Short mmCIF file of C-alpha atoms in Angstrom, two decimals:
data_model
loop_
_atom_site.label_atom_id
_atom_site.label_comp_id
_atom_site.label_asym_id
_atom_site.label_seq_id
_atom_site.Cartn_x
_atom_site.Cartn_y
_atom_site.Cartn_z
CA HIS A 156 -26.35 -49.33 22.47
CA GLN A 157 -26.90 -51.00 19.10
CA ASP A 158 -23.54 -52.79 19.20
CA ASN A 159 -24.33 -54.24 22.62
CA LEU A 160 -27.72 -55.41 21.41
CA LEU A 161 -26.12 -57.11 18.41
CA PHE A 162 -23.56 -58.78 20.68
CA LEU A 163 -26.26 -60.05 23.06
CA TRP A 164 -28.34 -61.31 20.12
CA SER A 165 -25.33 -63.20 18.75
CA ILE A 166 -24.69 -64.85 22.12
CA THR A 167 -28.37 -65.78 22.42
CA VAL A 168 -28.27 -67.51 19.04
CA SER A 169 -24.90 -69.24 19.44
CA ILE A 170 -25.19 -70.39 23.06
CA PHE A 171 -27.47 -73.20 21.90
CA GLY A 172 -24.52 -74.68 20.00
CA ILE A 173 -22.24 -74.32 23.02
CA GLY A 174 -24.74 -76.27 25.11
CA GLY A 175 -24.95 -78.85 22.33
CA LEU A 176 -21.18 -79.28 22.33
CA LEU A 177 -21.23 -79.89 26.07
CA GLY A 178 -24.15 -82.31 25.85
CA SER A 179 -22.70 -84.38 23.02
CA SER A 180 -19.27 -84.53 24.68
CA GLY A 181 -20.61 -86.17 27.82
CA SER A 182 -23.15 -88.45 26.17
CA ARG A 183 -21.05 -91.62 26.04
CA TYR A 184 -20.16 -91.53 29.75
CA LEU A 185 -23.74 -90.80 30.79
CA THR A 186 -25.35 -93.49 28.64
CA VAL A 187 -22.91 -96.18 29.77
CA LYS A 188 -23.24 -95.28 33.45
CA TYR A 189 -26.98 -94.58 33.72
CA GLY A 190 -28.59 -96.14 30.65
CA LYS A 191 -30.39 -94.55 27.73
CA LYS A 192 -33.87 -94.52 29.27
CA LYS A 193 -32.77 -92.68 32.44
CA CYS A 194 -30.74 -90.20 30.39
CA LEU A 195 -33.75 -89.52 28.15
CA LEU A 196 -35.93 -88.89 31.21
CA CYS A 197 -33.36 -86.44 32.58
CA ASN A 198 -33.16 -84.79 29.14
CA ASN A 199 -36.91 -84.27 29.14
CA LEU A 200 -36.86 -82.75 32.62
CA LEU A 201 -34.05 -80.42 31.52
CA MET A 202 -36.01 -79.37 28.44
CA ILE A 203 -39.18 -78.68 30.48
CA VAL A 204 -37.18 -76.53 32.93
CA ALA A 205 -35.56 -74.69 30.00
CA ALA A 206 -38.96 -74.07 28.37
CA SER A 207 -40.38 -72.75 31.64
CA ILE A 208 -37.45 -70.38 32.14
CA MET A 209 -37.73 -68.99 28.59
CA GLY A 210 -41.51 -68.73 28.81
CA CYS A 211 -41.27 -66.62 31.97
CA SER A 212 -38.49 -64.36 30.69
CA LYS A 213 -40.83 -61.60 29.51
CA ILE A 214 -42.72 -61.48 32.79
CA ALA A 215 -39.42 -61.34 34.68
CA GLN A 216 -38.04 -58.82 32.15
CA SER A 217 -34.82 -60.83 31.96
CA PHE A 218 -33.00 -61.64 28.72
CA GLU A 219 -30.57 -63.70 30.83
CA MET A 220 -33.34 -66.27 31.28
CA ILE A 221 -33.48 -66.75 27.50
CA LEU A 222 -29.71 -67.28 27.44
CA ILE A 223 -29.92 -69.88 30.22
CA GLY A 224 -32.91 -71.59 28.60
CA ARG A 225 -31.29 -71.87 25.19
CA PHE A 226 -28.09 -73.22 26.71
CA MET A 227 -30.10 -75.89 28.56
CA CYS A 228 -32.02 -76.71 25.37
CA GLY A 229 -28.71 -77.24 23.57
CA VAL A 230 -27.46 -79.60 26.28
CA SER A 231 -30.74 -81.54 26.23
CA LEU A 232 -31.25 -81.82 22.47
CA CYS A 233 -27.70 -82.60 21.45
CA VAL A 234 -27.14 -85.63 23.65
CA PRO A 235 -27.53 -88.19 20.81
CA LEU A 236 -29.84 -90.58 22.66
CA HIS A 237 -33.00 -90.66 20.59
CA HIS A 238 -31.37 -92.34 17.58
CA GLN A 239 -29.65 -94.90 19.79
CA TYR A 240 -32.67 -95.75 21.91
CA VAL A 241 -35.13 -95.94 19.02
CA GLY A 242 -32.73 -98.12 17.01
CA GLU A 243 -32.02 -100.49 19.89
CA ILE A 244 -35.65 -101.09 20.92
CA SER A 245 -36.85 -101.62 17.33
CA PRO A 246 -37.15 -105.09 15.75
CA LYS A 247 -34.33 -105.79 13.31
CA LYS A 248 -36.57 -105.60 10.23
CA LEU A 249 -37.82 -102.12 11.25
CA ARG A 250 -34.55 -100.72 12.61
CA GLY A 251 -33.58 -98.78 9.49
CA PHE A 252 -37.04 -97.28 9.19
CA ALA A 253 -37.12 -96.35 12.89
CA ASN A 254 -33.74 -94.63 12.69
CA SER A 255 -34.76 -92.63 9.63
CA THR A 256 -37.86 -91.27 11.42
CA SER A 257 -35.60 -89.28 13.76
CA SER A 258 -34.29 -87.17 10.86
CA PHE A 259 -37.83 -86.77 9.52
CA PHE A 260 -39.15 -85.44 12.82
CA TRP A 261 -36.12 -83.16 13.26
CA SER A 262 -36.98 -81.51 9.93
CA LEU A 263 -40.71 -81.49 10.72
CA GLY A 264 -40.05 -79.81 14.06
CA LYS A 265 -37.91 -77.14 12.41
CA ALA A 266 -40.61 -76.48 9.82
CA ILE A 267 -43.33 -76.22 12.49
CA GLY A 268 -41.10 -73.84 14.46
CA GLN A 269 -40.59 -71.62 11.40
CA ILE A 270 -44.34 -71.55 10.67
CA SER A 271 -45.33 -70.97 14.31
CA GLY A 272 -42.84 -68.10 14.52
CA GLN A 273 -44.69 -66.01 11.96
CA ARG A 274 -46.06 -62.73 13.31
CA GLU A 275 -49.62 -63.82 12.49
CA LEU A 276 -49.28 -66.85 14.79
CA LEU A 277 -46.96 -66.98 17.83
CA GLY A 278 -44.29 -64.55 16.63
CA SER A 279 -46.13 -61.45 17.79
CA GLN A 280 -44.93 -59.20 20.62
CA SER A 281 -47.49 -60.59 23.05
CA ARG A 282 -47.28 -64.29 22.18
CA TRP A 283 -43.56 -64.97 21.64
CA PRO A 284 -43.07 -66.33 25.21
CA MET A 285 -45.55 -69.08 24.32
CA LEU A 286 -43.42 -69.91 21.28
CA MET A 287 -40.27 -70.07 23.41
CA ALA A 288 -42.00 -72.35 25.93
CA SER A 289 -43.55 -74.64 23.29
CA CYS A 290 -40.42 -76.83 23.16
CA GLY A 291 -41.44 -78.19 26.56
CA LEU A 292 -44.62 -79.80 25.19
CA PRO A 293 -42.97 -82.71 23.29
CA ALA A 294 -40.65 -83.22 26.26
CA LEU A 295 -43.64 -83.45 28.59
CA VAL A 296 -45.33 -86.02 26.33
CA GLN A 297 -42.18 -88.14 26.25
CA LEU A 298 -41.66 -87.76 30.00
CA VAL A 299 -45.14 -89.16 30.63
CA ALA A 300 -44.87 -91.99 28.08
CA LEU A 301 -41.28 -93.13 28.58
CA PRO A 302 -41.73 -94.81 32.02
CA PHE A 303 -43.97 -97.39 30.31
CA PHE A 304 -41.06 -98.44 28.06
CA PRO A 305 -38.24 -100.76 29.17
CA GLU A 306 -34.55 -99.98 29.12
CA SER A 307 -32.69 -100.77 25.89
CA PRO A 308 -32.13 -104.57 25.64
CA PRO A 309 -28.55 -104.23 24.26
CA TYR A 310 -27.67 -101.88 27.12
CA LEU A 311 -29.04 -104.30 29.73
CA PHE A 312 -26.96 -107.17 28.39
CA MET A 313 -23.76 -105.51 27.15
CA HIS A 314 -23.24 -103.00 29.96
CA LYS A 315 -25.14 -104.52 32.88
CA GLY A 316 -24.73 -108.22 32.09
CA ASP A 317 -28.44 -108.75 32.78
CA LEU A 318 -29.49 -111.44 30.32
CA GLU A 319 -32.87 -112.07 31.95
CA GLY A 320 -33.61 -108.35 32.00
CA CYS A 321 -32.65 -108.18 28.32
CA LYS A 322 -35.05 -111.03 27.46
CA LYS A 323 -37.84 -109.45 29.51
CA ALA A 324 -37.36 -106.10 27.75
CA ILE A 325 -37.44 -107.78 24.33
CA ARG A 326 -40.70 -109.59 25.18
CA GLN A 327 -42.21 -106.35 26.46
CA LEU A 328 -41.25 -104.51 23.29
CA TRP A 329 -41.85 -107.14 20.63
CA GLY A 330 -44.37 -109.46 22.29
CA GLU A 331 -44.12 -113.09 23.23
CA GLY A 332 -42.36 -115.27 20.71
CA HIS A 333 -39.03 -116.73 19.70
CA HIS A 334 -36.45 -113.95 19.79
CA GLN A 335 -33.31 -116.03 20.16
CA ALA A 336 -31.85 -114.72 16.89
CA GLU A 337 -31.96 -111.12 18.18
CA ILE A 338 -30.41 -112.19 21.50
CA ASP A 339 -27.65 -114.01 19.62
CA ASP A 340 -26.93 -110.82 17.64
CA ILE A 341 -26.55 -108.86 20.88
CA MET A 342 -24.19 -111.54 22.22
CA LYS A 343 -22.08 -111.34 19.06
CA GLU A 344 -21.95 -107.56 19.33
CA LYS A 345 -20.79 -107.80 22.95
CA ALA A 346 -18.07 -110.28 21.97
CA THR A 347 -16.94 -107.95 19.18
CA MET A 348 -16.80 -104.96 21.53
CA LYS A 349 -14.46 -106.82 23.88
CA ASN A 350 -11.85 -107.04 21.11
CA THR A 351 -12.39 -103.51 19.80
CA LYS A 352 -10.61 -100.48 21.19
CA ILE A 353 -12.86 -97.44 21.54
CA LEU A 354 -11.04 -94.42 20.12
CA SER A 355 -11.16 -90.92 21.47
CA VAL A 356 -11.88 -88.06 19.03
CA LEU A 357 -8.17 -87.19 18.87
CA GLU A 358 -7.17 -90.83 18.25
CA LEU A 359 -9.83 -91.10 15.55
CA MET A 360 -8.43 -88.06 13.75
CA LYS A 361 -4.91 -89.52 13.89
CA GLU A 362 -5.89 -93.02 12.71
CA PRO A 363 -4.96 -93.40 8.98
CA ALA A 364 -7.44 -96.24 8.43
CA PHE A 365 -10.40 -93.93 9.12
CA ARG A 366 -9.05 -90.83 7.40
CA TRP A 367 -11.23 -90.96 4.25
CA GLN A 368 -14.37 -91.95 6.16
CA LEU A 369 -13.78 -88.98 8.46
CA TYR A 370 -13.33 -86.63 5.50
CA MET A 371 -16.58 -87.89 3.98
CA ILE A 372 -18.57 -87.39 7.20
CA VAL A 373 -17.19 -83.86 7.70
CA ILE A 374 -17.96 -82.83 4.11
CA VAL A 375 -21.49 -84.29 4.09
CA THR A 376 -22.34 -82.79 7.48
CA ALA A 377 -20.97 -79.38 6.49
CA THR A 378 -22.89 -79.27 3.21
CA ILE A 379 -26.14 -80.33 4.92
CA GLN A 380 -25.96 -77.12 6.95
CA LEU A 381 -26.10 -75.10 3.71
CA SER A 382 -29.17 -76.79 2.21
CA GLY A 383 -32.93 -76.98 2.73
CA ILE A 384 -34.45 -76.05 6.06
CA ASN A 385 -31.03 -75.41 7.65
CA ALA A 386 -30.36 -72.64 5.12
CA VAL A 387 -33.67 -71.02 6.02
#
């Protein structure tokens, strides 16, 4: 029935956001316990599995596989690890640039997805499973490349207390040289964290000192969803 089809289509579209909510909610615990590199590797495996499930949905004649795949994609993509990891492994002078590339590639990926989804390309009746499975390709590239990168230096020192591992990771990332200034910054950040209470979402909403900053973030984030590629 048409109403049932509309309902199933709505769930298929929105379940990505539900997965994203779940992924972002557990991100802090996972990154502190297992580290950003391990979490990224698990994210990539999850994305590859999700892409495989969605790509095989037509052969299996199962729309449920698309639902499961999109939910898993939401969990994988919305754990906010890429910004953190890229920022923490970048030299200080390139950190702002490195962080801004994440937003650039998010938008580029959306644009490529919109173009690839045209009926003349991968949006046809015979090729749409390839389009659904294409999200696994970047995850596969990262899964192969990431083992050659070290764990985040700030994570090694601040959460694991491994100063030597932190220094080794910095040398591997930035080359041999004098990096004491960067290590000192990490030490200062760790000292600051000891004296700073980490607020829950509810505590943050109740804290008067952060009220206007919170309003600003909510308004900016909401309006972004109504502009540019997100509107399309």
